[in-house]
Coordinates of C-alpha atoms and ligand atoms in Angstrom, one line a residue:
M1 CA 22.8 51.5 36.4
N2 CA 25.2 48.7 37.3
Q3 CA 24.0 47.4 40.7
R4 CA 26.5 44.9 42.1
F5 CA 25.5 42.7 45.0
D6 CA 26.8 39.9 47.1
V7 CA 25.8 36.8 45.3
T8 CA 26.6 34.4 48.2
E9 CA 24.5 36.5 50.6
R10 CA 21.7 36.8 48.1
F11 CA 21.5 33.0 47.5
A12 CA 22.5 31.9 50.9
P13 CA 19.2 30.0 51.4
G14 CA 20.0 27.9 48.3
A15 CA 19.6 27.9 44.5
Q16 CA 16.2 26.1 44.2
F17 CA 13.1 28.3 44.0
I18 CA 10.3 26.0 44.7
G19 CA 6.7 27.1 45.7
G20 CA 7.9 30.7 46.1
A21 CA 10.9 30.1 48.4
L22 CA 14.7 29.6 48.0
R23 CA 16.1 26.4 49.4
P24 CA 19.2 24.2 49.0
G25 CA 19.3 21.3 46.6
G26 CA 19.2 17.9 47.9
S27 CA 21.4 16.0 45.4
G28 CA 24.3 15.8 47.9
R29 CA 26.5 17.5 45.3
T30 CA 27.6 21.0 45.0
F31 CA 28.5 23.2 41.9
E32 CA 30.4 26.4 41.5
V33 CA 29.3 29.5 39.5
V34 CA 32.6 30.8 38.2
D35 CA 33.4 34.3 36.8
P36 CA 34.9 33.2 33.4
A37 CA 36.8 36.5 33.2
T38 CA 39.0 35.6 36.1
G39 CA 38.4 31.9 36.8
E40 CA 37.5 32.9 40.3
P41 CA 34.5 31.2 42.0
V42 CA 31.5 33.4 42.5
H43 CA 29.1 31.2 44.3
R44 CA 28.9 27.5 45.4
Y45 CA 25.5 26.0 45.6
E46 CA 23.8 22.5 46.2
L47 CA 22.6 21.0 43.0
A48 CA 19.0 19.9 42.8
G49 CA 18.3 16.2 43.1
T50 CA 15.3 14.2 41.8
R51 CA 13.4 15.0 45.0
D52 CA 13.7 18.7 44.4
V53 CA 12.4 18.2 40.9
D54 CA 9.5 16.2 42.4
A55 CA 8.8 19.0 44.8
A56 CA 8.9 21.7 42.1
V57 CA 6.5 19.7 39.8
A58 CA 4.1 19.2 42.7
A59 CA 4.3 23.0 43.5
A60 CA 3.6 23.8 39.9
G61 CA 0.7 21.2 39.9
R62 CA -0.9 22.8 42.9
A63 CA -0.6 26.3 41.5
F64 CA -2.1 25.3 38.1
P65 CA -5.9 25.2 38.7
E66 CA -6.0 28.8 40.1
W67 CA -3.5 30.2 37.5
A68 CA -5.2 28.4 34.6
G69 CA -8.6 29.7 35.9
A70 CA -7.5 33.3 36.1
T71 CA -8.9 35.6 33.4
P72 CA -6.6 36.6 30.6
G73 CA -6.9 40.2 32.0
E74 CA -5.6 39.0 35.5
R75 CA -2.8 37.2 34.0
S76 CA -2.0 40.2 31.7
D77 CA -2.0 42.5 34.7
A78 CA 0.4 40.3 36.6
L79 CA 2.8 40.1 33.6
H80 CA 2.6 44.0 33.2
R81 CA 3.7 44.3 36.9
F82 CA 6.4 41.7 36.3
A83 CA 7.8 43.7 33.3
A84 CA 7.9 46.8 35.6
V85 CA 9.7 45.0 38.4
L86 CA 12.3 43.6 35.8
A87 CA 12.8 47.2 34.5
E88 CA 13.4 48.5 38.0
R89 CA 15.9 45.8 38.7
A90 CA 17.7 46.2 35.2
G91 CA 21.0 47.1 36.8
E92 CA 21.1 44.0 39.1
F93 CA 20.1 41.6 36.2
A94 CA 22.8 43.0 34.0
Y95 CA 25.4 42.7 36.6
A96 CA 24.5 39.1 37.5
E97 CA 24.3 38.1 33.8
S98 CA 27.7 39.5 33.0
L99 CA 29.3 38.0 36.1
Q100 CA 28.1 34.4 35.5
C101 CA 28.5 34.4 31.7
G102 CA 31.5 36.8 31.1
K103 CA 29.6 38.8 28.6
P104 CA 30.3 42.6 28.3
L105 CA 28.1 44.7 30.6
R106 CA 27.3 46.7 27.5
L107 CA 25.7 43.6 25.9
S108 CA 23.7 42.6 29.0
T109 CA 22.6 46.2 29.6
E110 CA 21.6 47.0 26.0
F111 CA 20.4 43.6 24.8
D112 CA 19.7 40.8 27.3
V113 CA 17.9 42.8 30.0
P114 CA 15.8 45.2 27.8
G115 CA 15.0 42.3 25.5
T116 CA 13.6 40.5 28.5
V117 CA 11.6 43.4 29.8
D118 CA 10.2 43.9 26.3
N119 CA 9.3 40.2 26.0
T120 CA 7.5 40.3 29.3
A121 CA 5.6 43.4 28.2
F122 CA 4.7 41.7 24.9
F123 CA 3.4 38.6 26.6
A124 CA 1.4 40.8 29.1
G125 CA -0.4 42.1 26.0
A126 CA -0.5 38.9 24.1
A127 CA -2.1 37.1 27.1
R128 CA -5.4 38.8 26.2
H129 CA -5.1 37.7 22.5
L130 CA -5.3 34.1 22.7
E131 CA -7.3 33.4 19.6
G132 CA -9.2 30.4 18.0
K133 CA -11.2 29.7 15.0
A134 CA -14.5 31.6 14.8
A135 CA -17.5 29.6 16.1
G136 CA -19.7 28.5 13.3
E137 CA -22.3 25.9 12.0
Y138 CA -19.8 23.8 10.0
S139 CA -22.1 20.7 9.9
G140 CA -25.3 22.7 9.5
D141 CA -26.8 21.1 12.7
H142 CA -24.2 22.0 15.2
T143 CA -22.3 25.0 16.4
S144 CA -18.6 24.3 16.8
Y145 CA -16.0 26.4 18.5
V146 CA -12.5 26.0 19.7
R147 CA -11.3 26.4 23.3
R148 CA -7.6 27.2 23.6
E149 CA -6.5 25.6 26.9
P150 CA -3.2 25.6 28.8
I151 CA -1.4 22.2 28.8
G152 CA -0.6 21.9 32.6
V153 CA 2.9 21.8 34.2
V154 CA 5.6 22.6 31.7
G155 CA 9.1 21.3 32.3
S156 CA 11.7 23.6 30.6
I157 CA 15.4 23.2 30.2
A158 CA 17.6 26.1 29.2
P159 CA 21.3 26.6 28.1
W160 CA 23.9 29.0 29.5
N161 CA 24.6 31.3 26.6
Y162 CA 21.7 33.8 27.3
P163 CA 20.4 32.5 30.7
L164 CA 18.0 35.4 31.4
Q165 CA 16.5 35.6 27.9
M166 CA 16.2 31.9 27.7
A167 CA 14.3 31.9 31.0
A168 CA 12.1 34.6 29.6
W169 CA 11.5 32.8 26.3
K170 CA 10.5 29.6 28.1
V171 CA 8.5 31.0 31.0
L172 CA 6.5 33.8 29.4
P173 CA 4.4 32.2 26.8
A174 CA 3.9 29.3 29.1
V175 CA 2.5 31.4 32.0
A176 CA 0.7 33.9 29.7
A177 CA -1.3 31.0 28.3
G178 CA -2.2 29.7 31.9
N179 CA 0.4 27.0 32.4
T180 CA 2.7 26.6 35.4
I181 CA 6.3 25.9 34.9
V182 CA 9.5 24.2 36.3
L183 CA 12.6 25.7 34.7
K184 CA 16.0 24.1 34.8
P185 CA 18.8 26.5 33.9
A186 CA 22.2 25.4 33.0
E187 CA 24.3 24.5 36.0
L188 CA 26.9 27.1 35.1
T189 CA 24.5 30.0 35.1
P190 CA 21.4 29.7 37.5
L191 CA 21.6 33.2 39.0
T192 CA 19.4 35.3 36.7
S193 CA 16.8 32.5 36.3
L194 CA 16.4 32.6 40.1
M195 CA 16.2 36.4 40.1
F196 CA 13.6 36.2 37.3
A197 CA 11.4 33.9 39.3
Q198 CA 11.8 36.0 42.4
A199 CA 10.8 39.2 40.4
A200 CA 7.7 37.4 39.2
Q201 CA 6.8 36.7 42.9
E202 CA 7.4 40.3 43.7
A203 CA 5.1 41.3 40.9
G204 CA 2.3 39.2 42.5
I205 CA 2.5 36.1 40.3
P206 CA 1.3 33.4 42.7
D207 CA 3.9 31.0 44.4
G208 CA 4.3 27.8 42.5
V209 CA 3.5 29.2 39.0
I210 CA 7.3 29.7 38.3
N211 CA 9.7 27.3 39.9
V212 CA 13.5 26.9 39.2
V213 CA 15.5 23.8 39.8
S214 CA 19.2 24.3 39.5
G215 CA 20.6 20.9 38.8
A216 CA 22.6 18.8 36.5
G217 CA 21.3 17.7 33.1
R218 CA 21.8 14.0 33.6
D219 CA 19.8 13.7 36.8
A220 CA 17.6 16.7 37.5
G221 CA 17.2 17.4 33.7
E222 CA 16.3 13.9 32.7
H223 CA 14.0 13.4 35.8
L224 CA 12.1 16.6 34.8
V225 CA 11.6 15.5 31.2
A226 CA 10.6 11.9 32.2
H227 CA 8.3 13.1 35.0
P228 CA 4.7 11.7 34.6
D229 CA 3.2 14.8 36.0
V230 CA 4.9 17.2 33.5
A231 CA 2.6 17.6 30.5
M232 CA 5.1 19.2 28.2
T233 CA 8.9 19.6 27.7
S234 CA 10.4 22.7 26.2
F235 CA 14.1 22.4 25.7
T236 CA 16.7 24.8 24.4
G237 CA 20.2 23.5 24.0
S238 CA 22.5 21.4 21.7
T239 CA 21.1 19.0 19.1
G240 CA 22.8 16.0 20.8
V241 CA 21.1 16.6 24.2
G242 CA 17.9 17.5 22.4
K243 CA 17.8 13.9 20.8
R244 CA 18.1 12.4 24.3
V245 CA 15.4 14.7 25.6
A246 CA 13.1 13.8 22.7
E247 CA 13.6 10.1 23.5
L248 CA 12.7 10.6 27.2
A249 CA 9.7 12.8 26.4
T250 CA 8.3 10.3 23.9
A251 CA 8.1 7.6 26.6
T252 CA 5.3 9.6 28.3
V253 CA 3.9 11.1 25.0
K254 CA 4.7 14.7 26.0
R255 CA 4.2 17.8 24.0
L256 CA 7.7 18.6 22.9
H257 CA 9.3 21.9 21.8
L258 CA 12.9 21.8 20.8
E259 CA 15.2 24.8 20.1
L260 CA 18.5 23.3 19.1
G261 CA 21.9 24.2 17.6
G262 CA 22.6 26.2 14.5
K263 CA 25.4 26.9 12.0
A264 CA 24.1 30.0 10.3
P265 CA 25.2 30.9 6.8
F266 CA 25.9 34.5 5.8
V267 CA 25.6 34.7 2.0
V268 CA 27.3 37.8 0.3
F269 CA 26.3 38.4 -3.3
D270 CA 28.7 40.3 -5.5
D271 CA 26.5 43.5 -5.5
A272 CA 26.4 43.7 -1.7
D273 CA 27.5 46.8 0.3
L274 CA 30.9 45.5 1.2
E275 CA 31.4 47.7 4.3
A276 CA 27.9 46.7 5.6
A277 CA 28.7 43.0 5.0
V278 CA 32.1 43.1 6.7
H279 CA 30.7 44.9 9.8
G280 CA 27.7 42.6 9.8
A281 CA 29.8 39.5 9.6
V282 CA 32.2 40.5 12.5
A283 CA 29.3 41.7 14.8
G284 CA 27.2 38.6 13.8
A285 CA 30.1 36.2 14.5
L286 CA 31.3 37.8 17.7
I287 CA 28.2 38.7 19.6
N288 CA 28.2 37.0 23.0
S289 CA 31.7 35.6 22.1
G290 CA 30.0 33.7 19.3
Q291 CA 28.0 31.7 21.8
D292 CA 24.8 32.4 19.9
C293 CA 22.7 29.8 18.1
T294 CA 22.1 32.2 15.3
A295 CA 25.6 33.6 15.1
A296 CA 27.2 34.1 11.7
T297 CA 29.5 31.1 11.3
R298 CA 29.8 30.3 7.6
A299 CA 30.3 33.3 5.3
Y300 CA 29.9 32.4 1.6
V301 CA 31.1 35.3 -0.5
Q302 CA 30.8 35.7 -4.2
R303 CA 34.3 35.5 -5.8
P304 CA 34.6 39.2 -7.0
L305 CA 34.2 40.4 -3.3
F306 CA 36.0 37.5 -1.7
D307 CA 39.5 39.0 -1.1
A308 CA 38.2 42.4 0.0
F309 CA 35.8 40.8 2.4
V310 CA 38.5 38.6 4.0
A311 CA 40.8 41.5 4.4
G312 CA 38.1 43.7 5.8
V313 CA 37.0 41.1 8.3
A314 CA 40.6 40.3 9.3
D315 CA 41.3 44.0 10.0
L316 CA 38.1 44.5 11.9
M317 CA 38.6 41.4 14.0
A318 CA 42.2 42.4 14.8
A319 CA 40.9 45.7 16.2
V320 CA 38.4 44.1 18.6
R321 CA 39.3 44.8 22.2
L322 CA 39.1 41.9 24.6
G323 CA 38.9 42.8 28.2
D324 CA 37.1 42.9 31.5
P325 CA 33.4 42.5 30.9
F326 CA 32.7 45.4 33.3
D327 CA 35.0 47.8 31.4
P328 CA 32.8 50.0 29.1
A329 CA 35.6 49.9 26.6
T330 CA 35.5 46.1 26.2
D331 CA 34.2 44.7 23.0
L332 CA 34.6 41.0 23.6
G333 CA 34.5 39.2 26.9
P334 CA 35.6 35.6 27.7
L335 CA 33.7 32.4 26.7
V336 CA 31.4 31.0 29.4
S337 CA 34.0 28.7 30.8
H338 CA 37.5 27.4 30.3
A339 CA 36.1 24.1 29.1
Q340 CA 34.1 25.9 26.4
R341 CA 37.2 27.9 25.5
D342 CA 39.2 24.6 25.1
R343 CA 36.5 23.1 23.1
V344 CA 36.6 26.0 20.7
A345 CA 40.4 25.9 20.6
G346 CA 40.2 22.2 19.7
F347 CA 38.0 22.9 16.7
V348 CA 40.4 25.6 15.5
D349 CA 43.6 23.6 16.1
R350 CA 42.1 20.6 14.1
A351 CA 41.3 22.9 11.3
R352 CA 44.9 24.1 10.9
S353 CA 45.8 20.8 9.1
Y354 CA 43.3 21.6 6.2
A355 CA 42.6 25.3 6.4
T356 CA 44.2 28.7 7.0
V357 CA 43.9 30.6 10.2
V358 CA 44.0 34.2 8.9
T359 CA 43.7 36.0 12.3
G360 CA 43.2 34.8 16.0
G361 CA 43.3 31.2 16.7
D362 CA 44.7 31.5 20.2
A363 CA 44.1 32.8 23.7
P364 CA 45.4 36.1 24.7
Q365 CA 48.4 36.2 27.0
G366 CA 49.2 38.7 29.9
E367 CA 46.5 39.8 32.2
L368 CA 43.7 38.1 30.4
A369 CA 45.4 34.7 30.4
K370 CA 43.6 33.6 33.6
G371 CA 40.1 34.1 32.0
A372 CA 38.4 32.0 29.3
Y373 CA 39.3 34.3 26.5
Y374 CA 39.8 33.4 22.9
R375 CA 40.8 35.8 20.2
P376 CA 38.4 36.5 17.2
T377 CA 39.3 34.0 14.7
L378 CA 39.0 34.0 10.8
I379 CA 39.5 30.9 8.9
T380 CA 39.7 30.4 5.1
G381 CA 40.4 27.5 2.7
A382 CA 38.3 25.0 4.7
P383 CA 36.6 22.3 2.5
Q384 CA 32.8 22.4 2.6
D385 CA 32.7 19.0 4.2
S386 CA 35.2 19.8 6.9
E387 CA 34.5 19.7 10.6
I388 CA 34.9 23.5 11.0
V389 CA 32.3 24.2 8.3
R390 CA 29.8 21.6 9.4
S391 CA 29.9 21.5 13.3
E392 CA 28.6 24.1 15.7
V393 CA 31.8 25.7 17.3
F394 CA 29.9 28.1 19.6
G395 CA 32.9 30.5 19.9
P396 CA 34.2 33.7 18.2
V397 CA 35.1 31.8 14.9
L398 CA 34.1 32.7 11.4
V399 CA 34.8 30.6 8.3
V400 CA 34.8 32.3 4.9
L401 CA 34.4 30.4 1.7
P402 CA 34.0 31.6 -1.9
F403 CA 31.2 30.8 -4.4
D404 CA 30.6 31.6 -8.0
G405 CA 26.9 31.6 -9.3
D406 CA 23.9 32.5 -7.1
D407 CA 22.7 28.8 -7.3
E408 CA 25.9 27.7 -5.7
G409 CA 25.8 30.2 -2.9
I410 CA 22.3 29.2 -2.0
A411 CA 23.1 25.4 -2.2
L412 CA 26.2 25.9 0.0
A413 CA 24.1 27.8 2.5
N414 CA 21.6 24.9 2.6
D415 CA 24.3 22.2 2.8
T416 CA 24.0 21.7 6.6
P417 CA 21.9 19.5 8.9
Y418 CA 20.9 22.7 10.8
G419 CA 18.3 25.4 9.8
L420 CA 18.0 28.0 12.5
A421 CA 19.0 31.3 10.9
A422 CA 20.7 32.8 7.8
S423 CA 21.4 36.0 6.1
A424 CA 21.6 37.3 2.5
W425 CA 23.5 40.4 1.5
S426 CA 22.6 42.1 -1.8
R427 CA 21.3 45.4 -3.1
D428 CA 19.2 43.5 -5.7
V429 CA 15.7 42.9 -4.3
Y430 CA 15.2 39.9 -6.6
R431 CA 18.3 38.1 -5.6
A432 CA 17.8 38.7 -1.9
G433 CA 14.1 37.7 -2.3
R434 CA 15.2 34.4 -3.9
A435 CA 17.5 33.7 -1.0
T436 CA 14.8 34.3 1.6
R437 CA 12.5 31.8 -0.2
E438 CA 15.1 29.1 -0.9
I439 CA 17.3 29.1 2.2
K440 CA 15.9 26.5 4.6
A441 CA 16.0 28.3 8.0
G442 CA 13.6 29.6 10.6
C443 CA 14.8 33.1 10.1
V444 CA 16.4 34.8 7.1
W445 CA 17.7 38.3 7.4
V446 CA 18.4 40.6 4.4
N447 CA 21.4 42.9 4.9
D448 CA 21.6 42.3 8.5
H449 CA 22.3 39.4 10.9
I450 CA 21.2 38.8 14.5
P451 CA 18.4 41.2 15.4
I452 CA 15.3 39.6 17.1
I453 CA 12.1 41.2 18.2
S454 CA 9.4 40.0 20.6
E455 CA 6.6 40.1 18.0
M456 CA 8.4 37.7 15.6
P457 CA 8.9 33.9 16.0
H458 CA 12.2 32.3 16.6
G459 CA 12.8 28.7 16.0
G460 CA 14.5 26.2 13.7
Y461 CA 14.0 23.9 10.8
R462 CA 15.5 20.5 10.5
A463 CA 18.2 19.6 13.2
S464 CA 17.7 23.0 14.8
G465 CA 14.4 21.7 16.2
F466 CA 10.8 22.6 15.9
G467 CA 8.4 24.9 17.6
K468 CA 8.7 28.7 18.1
D469 CA 9.8 30.9 21.0
M470 CA 8.6 34.6 21.3
S471 CA 5.7 36.1 19.3
A472 CA 2.1 34.9 19.3
Y473 CA 3.2 31.8 17.4
S474 CA 4.7 30.4 20.7
F475 CA 1.2 30.0 22.0
E476 CA 0.8 27.1 19.5
E477 CA 3.4 25.2 21.7
Y478 CA 2.0 26.1 25.0
T479 CA -1.7 25.6 24.4
Q480 CA -3.9 22.8 23.2
V481 CA -7.1 23.3 21.2
K482 CA -10.3 21.6 22.1
H483 CA -13.2 21.4 19.7
V484 CA -16.6 21.9 21.4
M485 CA -19.7 21.0 19.4
Y486 CA -23.3 21.7 20.3
D487 CA -26.2 20.1 18.7
N488 CA -28.6 22.8 17.5
T489 CA -31.5 20.5 16.3
A490 CA -33.0 19.2 19.6
V491 CA -34.0 16.1 17.7
A492 CA -33.7 12.8 19.5
R493 CA -33.2 10.6 16.4
K494 CA -30.6 12.4 14.5
D495 CA -30.1 12.1 10.8
W496 CA -26.6 10.6 11.1
H497 CA -28.0 7.7 13.2
R498 CA -28.9 6.0 9.9
T499 CA -25.3 4.9 9.7
V500 CA -26.0 2.8 12.8
F501 CA -29.7 2.1 12.6
A502 CA -30.2 1.7 8.8
D503 CA -32.7 -1.1 8.9
R504 CA -34.9 0.2 11.7
A505 CA -38.6 0.7 10.6
D506 CA -39.1 3.4 13.2
R507 CA -36.4 5.8 11.6
G508 CA -38.1 9.1 11.0
Ligands
NAD1 P1 23.5 21.6 26.3 O1 22.6 20.8 25.3 O2 24.7 21.0 26.7 O3 22.7 21.9 27.6 C1 21.4 22.5 27.5 C2 20.7 22.2 28.9 O4 20.4 20.8 28.9 C3 21.4 22.5 30.2 O5 20.5 23.0 31.1 C4 21.9 21.2 30.6 O6 22.0 21.0 32.0 C5 20.7 20.3 30.1 N1 21.1 18.9 29.9 C6 22.2 18.3 29.6 N2 22.1 17.0 29.5 C7 20.8 16.7 29.6 C8 20.1 15.5 29.7 N3 20.6 14.3 29.4 N4 18.7 15.6 29.9 C9 18.2 16.7 30.2 N5 18.8 17.9 30.2 C10 20.1 17.9 29.9 O7 23.7 23.1 25.7 P2 24.5 24.2 26.2 O8 26.0 23.9 26.0 O9 24.1 24.6 27.6 O10 24.1 25.5 25.2 C11 24.6 25.6 23.9 C12 23.7 24.9 22.9 O11 22.4 25.5 23.0 C13 24.1 25.2 21.5 O12 24.0 24.0 20.7 C14 23.2 26.3 21.0 O13 23.0 26.3 19.6 C15 21.9 25.9 21.7 N6 21.0 27.0 21.8 C16 19.9 27.0 20.9 C17 19.0 28.1 20.9 C18 17.8 28.2 20.0 O14 17.0 29.0 20.1 N7 17.7 27.2 19.0 C19 19.3 29.1 21.7 C20 20.3 29.1 22.6 C21 21.2 28.0 22.6

């Protein structure tokens, strides 16, 4: 299953996929993909400059008329072939994703890659179900209907935490709806986005429909967002950068879709299944080394269960095996980079002055010391308004706080600027039901935390952004609706003309 390959050989022509061909970037600067498990460089590539972005946007613009004009059935067929190519190449994708991100091969093999194949198959089907309002005679004298049309060239920017899935979430609804796209992956992790675009070409999706520019956020990213020939910006990343992207997109009045940060609450009521909640919290906090925008980050536990929950989480976290991402026995890999590890360590170190680090809180020594590893970390005693409770840490760190009444638990869950995801743990359907209604987030799980599915939307409330990835709802972002209205009366002097010609003697 694991199909290793020589990355440098594979991407020797360059890390820009423009108009169907790999080529080097022209920024004059290079960047290194590093294996975060070892700190060793994997591949050095030339970053995209603004001219590469211009070339990619032009290629997408040239490809647009034919792709937009293809029938839904033709686009669907191409996407079905694309899903098949991705499935055939699953081993290569899993290898490259684990190499550039440090995530356990088990995670890329069982989550990232099959999730991407399933998403592609979903959009192959959904491409034939672009629906609008039924045609009808709403005025009495006209027939109205809605055309759902693609927007044009979409510029998308993705983060490094799930590079393959983020590429899929951006590209698939866009191209299924007839748009063409220029995707900018994060500088740290361009490999699987490039492979994704190559697989699309292999499946027969025309050159120029999917382009990838591997460049830095400040120049290639900003140029893509500000580009006058880009009709829509779709961005997934931090809330801070999202605000800058929104400013730039506004200048050219672009359609905007923002998937931003999160700080998901995990609310455990006192009738919850404790074992399920403890396992759910540890898995939900540690998946992808906690670098997940929906990760469980703030557990609020009702007082009667608090001590047992903390003890259970501490024991389970201490038993987690850190190690080589390619070792099947490894539970937790490194963070994506040493810089990210140091950022996470900074949050935890600052928290020591006002909170208790129950377990973890440091990097492992010995063989793993050269990698960007950080031990699973449990923190208690932090005030609700402290940095560790309010800010997105994006690492394997869980904060646990107690609450008393149900009102308080829900209020604490909502006491955040973010609103991406949350979970409620209870055996009482009414309590859990109330939490699903009152917690302000784009997704609320009951008695679980993390699972996603192609048929259901993913997207935030409040500072977590707006717009949806996955599911048929994503077509609302990537299409625009046009009202077409036909006169049915064949009368030259229409009744409504009285509003203009009221005094005319010749009105019929
Ligand atoms: P980031 O915001 O630093 O970078 C995201 C992307 O934006 C990268 O491709 C980067 O090169 C680019 N970028 C940076 N500065 C830019 C600029 N000025 N103009 C245009 N582009 C720019 O985020 P990250 O550190 O790569 O990823 C982690 C963040 O992503 C977290 O906040 C996480 O919550 C968020 N995220 C959100 C979702 C979601 O669905 N809501 C999913 C995954 C990750």
